[in-house]
Amino acid sequence: MRPLITAIIAAAAVAAVPAAATAREKLAPEAQLAKLLEGRVAGKARDCISLSAVTSSQVIDKTAIVYRIGDTLWVNRPKNADSLDEDDVLVTKTTTSQLCSIDTVELHDRSSHMYNGFVSLGEFTPYRRAGSNR
């Protein structure tokens, strides 16, 4: 009987700890983007980037898609960014080797692979490390 009481008391103590104290706090989307761009300077926005040069992409919930080309981060704030979810997979279909502001990107659920909608891309703003000349 004593082990059961001890287990119940331990479970109650764990349940009493707030979830925020045990889980890593997640930054708000704009704060996530600001942290990612920390130490970088914005350049002149462009309508297109080379899709074949993109080495990675990151979705910032309801805010932006960040494409990495070399050391440059290209931030795209889609017109309907509220559809963006970091758990979605981006499916890009283009007819050229460039990704442009007139293109759309489909969103698919990472687990079920079901279609979740799309976003219409905007301009691509480059962010380079401060002091970089490129």
mmCIF file of C-alpha atoms in Angstrom:
data_model
loop_
_atom_site.group_PDB
_atom_site.id
_atom_site.type_symbol
_atom_site.label_atom_id
_atom_site.label_comp_id
_atom_site.label_asym_id
_atom_site.label_seq_id
_atom_site.Cartn_x
_atom_site.Cartn_y
_atom_site.Cartn_z
ATOM 1 C CA MET A 1 0.000 0.000 0.000
ATOM 2 C CA ARG A 2 2.821 2.379 0.885
ATOM 3 C CA PRO A 3 4.370 2.248 -2.680
ATOM 4 C CA LEU A 4 0.966 3.125 -4.171
ATOM 5 C CA ILE A 5 0.581 6.169 -1.913
ATOM 6 C CA THR A 6 4.126 7.289 -2.731
ATOM 7 C CA ALA A 7 3.407 6.946 -6.458
ATOM 8 C CA ILE A 8 0.186 8.954 -6.149
ATOM 9 C CA ILE A 9 1.953 11.739 -4.231
ATOM 10 C CA ALA A 10 4.782 11.810 -6.796
ATOM 11 C CA ALA A 11 2.295 11.984 -9.687
ATOM 12 C CA ALA A 12 0.423 14.838 -8.012
ATOM 13 C CA ALA A 13 3.663 16.751 -7.488
ATOM 14 C CA VAL A 14 4.620 16.365 -11.137
ATOM 15 C CA ALA A 15 1.147 17.468 -12.259
ATOM 16 C CA ALA A 16 1.395 20.559 -10.082
ATOM 17 C CA VAL A 17 4.486 21.862 -11.886
ATOM 18 C CA PRO A 18 3.395 24.308 -14.600
ATOM 19 C CA ALA A 19 3.980 23.095 -18.149
ATOM 20 C CA ALA A 20 5.842 26.299 -19.007
ATOM 21 C CA ALA A 21 8.422 25.547 -16.349
ATOM 22 C CA THR A 22 9.117 22.053 -17.670
ATOM 23 C CA ALA A 23 8.889 22.736 -21.408
ATOM 24 C CA ARG A 24 11.194 24.971 -23.384
ATOM 25 C CA GLU A 25 9.401 28.225 -24.029
ATOM 26 C CA LYS A 26 8.717 28.886 -27.694
ATOM 27 C CA LEU A 27 9.369 32.352 -29.064
ATOM 28 C CA ALA A 28 6.666 34.274 -30.908
ATOM 29 C CA PRO A 29 7.083 34.009 -34.718
ATOM 30 C CA GLU A 30 8.439 37.554 -35.197
ATOM 31 C CA ALA A 31 10.897 36.968 -32.333
ATOM 32 C CA GLN A 32 12.001 33.674 -33.947
ATOM 33 C CA LEU A 33 12.668 35.486 -37.208
ATOM 34 C CA ALA A 34 14.528 38.308 -35.433
ATOM 35 C CA LYS A 35 16.720 35.772 -33.627
ATOM 36 C CA LEU A 36 17.477 33.976 -36.910
ATOM 37 C CA LEU A 37 18.447 37.280 -38.563
ATOM 38 C CA GLU A 38 20.467 38.576 -35.602
ATOM 39 C CA GLY A 39 23.746 40.150 -36.767
ATOM 40 C CA ARG A 40 22.559 40.358 -40.374
ATOM 41 C CA VAL A 41 21.748 43.351 -42.528
ATOM 42 C CA ALA A 42 18.918 43.500 -45.072
ATOM 43 C CA GLY A 43 19.796 44.086 -48.706
ATOM 44 C CA LYS A 44 17.715 45.137 -51.688
ATOM 45 C CA ALA A 45 14.703 42.882 -52.267
ATOM 46 C CA ARG A 46 14.499 40.838 -55.470
ATOM 47 C CA ASP A 47 11.659 39.203 -57.336
ATOM 48 C CA CYS A 48 13.483 35.872 -57.887
ATOM 49 C CA ILE A 49 16.149 33.606 -56.416
ATOM 50 C CA SER A 50 17.859 30.579 -57.959
ATOM 51 C CA LEU A 51 15.965 27.526 -56.743
ATOM 52 C CA SER A 52 18.860 25.179 -57.541
ATOM 53 C CA ALA A 53 21.173 27.208 -55.256
ATOM 54 C CA VAL A 54 18.864 26.911 -52.217
ATOM 55 C CA THR A 55 20.437 24.598 -49.640
ATOM 56 C CA SER A 56 17.659 24.742 -47.038
ATOM 57 C CA SER A 57 14.401 26.407 -46.130
ATOM 58 C CA GLN A 58 12.713 27.153 -42.835
ATOM 59 C CA VAL A 59 9.103 28.054 -42.143
ATOM 60 C CA ILE A 60 8.378 30.627 -39.456
ATOM 61 C CA ASP A 61 4.754 30.118 -38.341
ATOM 62 C CA LYS A 62 2.301 32.558 -39.897
ATOM 63 C CA THR A 63 5.188 34.878 -40.838
ATOM 64 C CA ALA A 64 7.786 33.900 -43.426
ATOM 65 C CA ILE A 65 9.775 31.321 -45.341
ATOM 66 C CA VAL A 66 13.550 31.683 -45.015
ATOM 67 C CA TYR A 67 15.664 30.244 -47.842
ATOM 68 C CA ARG A 68 19.415 29.746 -47.364
ATOM 69 C CA ILE A 69 21.801 30.240 -50.290
ATOM 70 C CA GLY A 70 25.389 30.051 -49.087
ATOM 71 C CA ASP A 71 25.722 32.418 -46.132
ATOM 72 C CA THR A 72 22.766 34.567 -47.228
ATOM 73 C CA LEU A 73 19.288 34.150 -45.773
ATOM 74 C CA TRP A 74 16.514 35.159 -48.180
ATOM 75 C CA VAL A 75 13.319 36.071 -46.334
ATOM 76 C CA ASN A 76 10.023 35.790 -48.136
ATOM 77 C CA ARG A 77 6.869 37.063 -46.474
ATOM 78 C CA PRO A 78 4.042 35.460 -48.473
ATOM 79 C CA LYS A 79 0.868 37.440 -49.064
ATOM 80 C CA ASN A 80 -1.182 34.890 -47.119
ATOM 81 C CA ALA A 81 1.456 33.982 -44.511
ATOM 82 C CA ASP A 82 -1.205 33.136 -41.922
ATOM 83 C CA SER A 83 -1.416 29.723 -43.668
ATOM 84 C CA LEU A 84 2.221 28.928 -42.821
ATOM 85 C CA ASP A 85 2.863 26.243 -40.224
ATOM 86 C CA GLU A 86 6.354 25.084 -39.287
ATOM 87 C CA ASP A 87 5.091 21.489 -39.291
ATOM 88 C CA ASP A 88 4.146 21.706 -42.972
ATOM 89 C CA VAL A 89 6.305 20.508 -45.837
ATOM 90 C CA LEU A 90 6.778 22.994 -48.691
ATOM 91 C CA VAL A 91 6.041 21.655 -52.182
ATOM 92 C CA THR A 92 7.379 23.948 -54.890
ATOM 93 C CA LYS A 93 6.435 23.507 -58.543
ATOM 94 C CA THR A 94 8.088 25.838 -61.022
ATOM 95 C CA THR A 95 8.620 25.837 -64.768
ATOM 96 C CA THR A 96 12.018 27.560 -64.540
ATOM 97 C CA SER A 97 15.099 27.229 -62.341
ATOM 98 C CA GLN A 98 14.043 30.299 -60.387
ATOM 99 C CA LEU A 99 11.648 30.793 -57.519
ATOM 100 C CA CYS A 100 9.831 34.075 -58.036
ATOM 101 C CA SER A 101 7.365 36.378 -56.326
ATOM 102 C CA ILE A 102 4.630 35.257 -58.721
ATOM 103 C CA ASP A 103 4.982 31.586 -57.654
ATOM 104 C CA THR A 104 2.914 29.670 -55.134
ATOM 105 C CA VAL A 105 4.097 27.038 -52.692
ATOM 106 C CA GLU A 106 1.839 24.193 -51.578
ATOM 107 C CA LEU A 107 1.716 23.247 -47.915
ATOM 108 C CA HIS A 108 1.415 19.573 -46.936
ATOM 109 C CA ASP A 109 1.090 18.128 -43.446
ATOM 110 C CA ARG A 110 4.378 16.520 -42.377
ATOM 111 C CA SER A 111 2.672 13.465 -40.833
ATOM 112 C CA SER A 112 -0.268 12.676 -43.108
ATOM 113 C CA HIS A 113 1.108 14.347 -46.274
ATOM 114 C CA MET A 114 -2.359 15.819 -46.791
ATOM 115 C CA TYR A 115 -2.687 19.111 -48.678
ATOM 116 C CA ASN A 116 -3.043 22.047 -46.252
ATOM 117 C CA GLY A 117 -3.285 24.933 -48.705
ATOM 118 C CA PHE A 118 -0.790 27.233 -50.359
ATOM 119 C CA VAL A 119 0.947 30.577 -50.014
ATOM 120 C CA SER A 120 1.629 33.195 -52.696
ATOM 121 C CA LEU A 121 5.238 34.296 -52.512
ATOM 122 C CA GLY A 122 6.283 37.919 -52.192
ATOM 123 C CA GLU A 123 9.661 39.549 -52.760
ATOM 124 C CA PHE A 124 12.839 37.931 -51.452
ATOM 125 C CA THR A 125 14.895 40.101 -49.091
ATOM 126 C CA PRO A 126 18.526 39.044 -48.604
ATOM 127 C CA TYR A 127 20.074 39.192 -45.133
ATOM 128 C CA ARG A 128 23.858 39.000 -44.971
ATOM 129 C CA ARG A 129 26.172 39.086 -42.002
ATOM 130 C CA ALA A 130 27.194 42.608 -41.059
ATOM 131 C CA GLY A 131 30.426 43.515 -42.869
ATOM 132 C CA SER A 132 29.824 41.095 -45.761
ATOM 133 C CA ASN A 133 30.275 42.801 -49.142
ATOM 134 C CA ARG A 134 28.398 40.312 -51.297
#
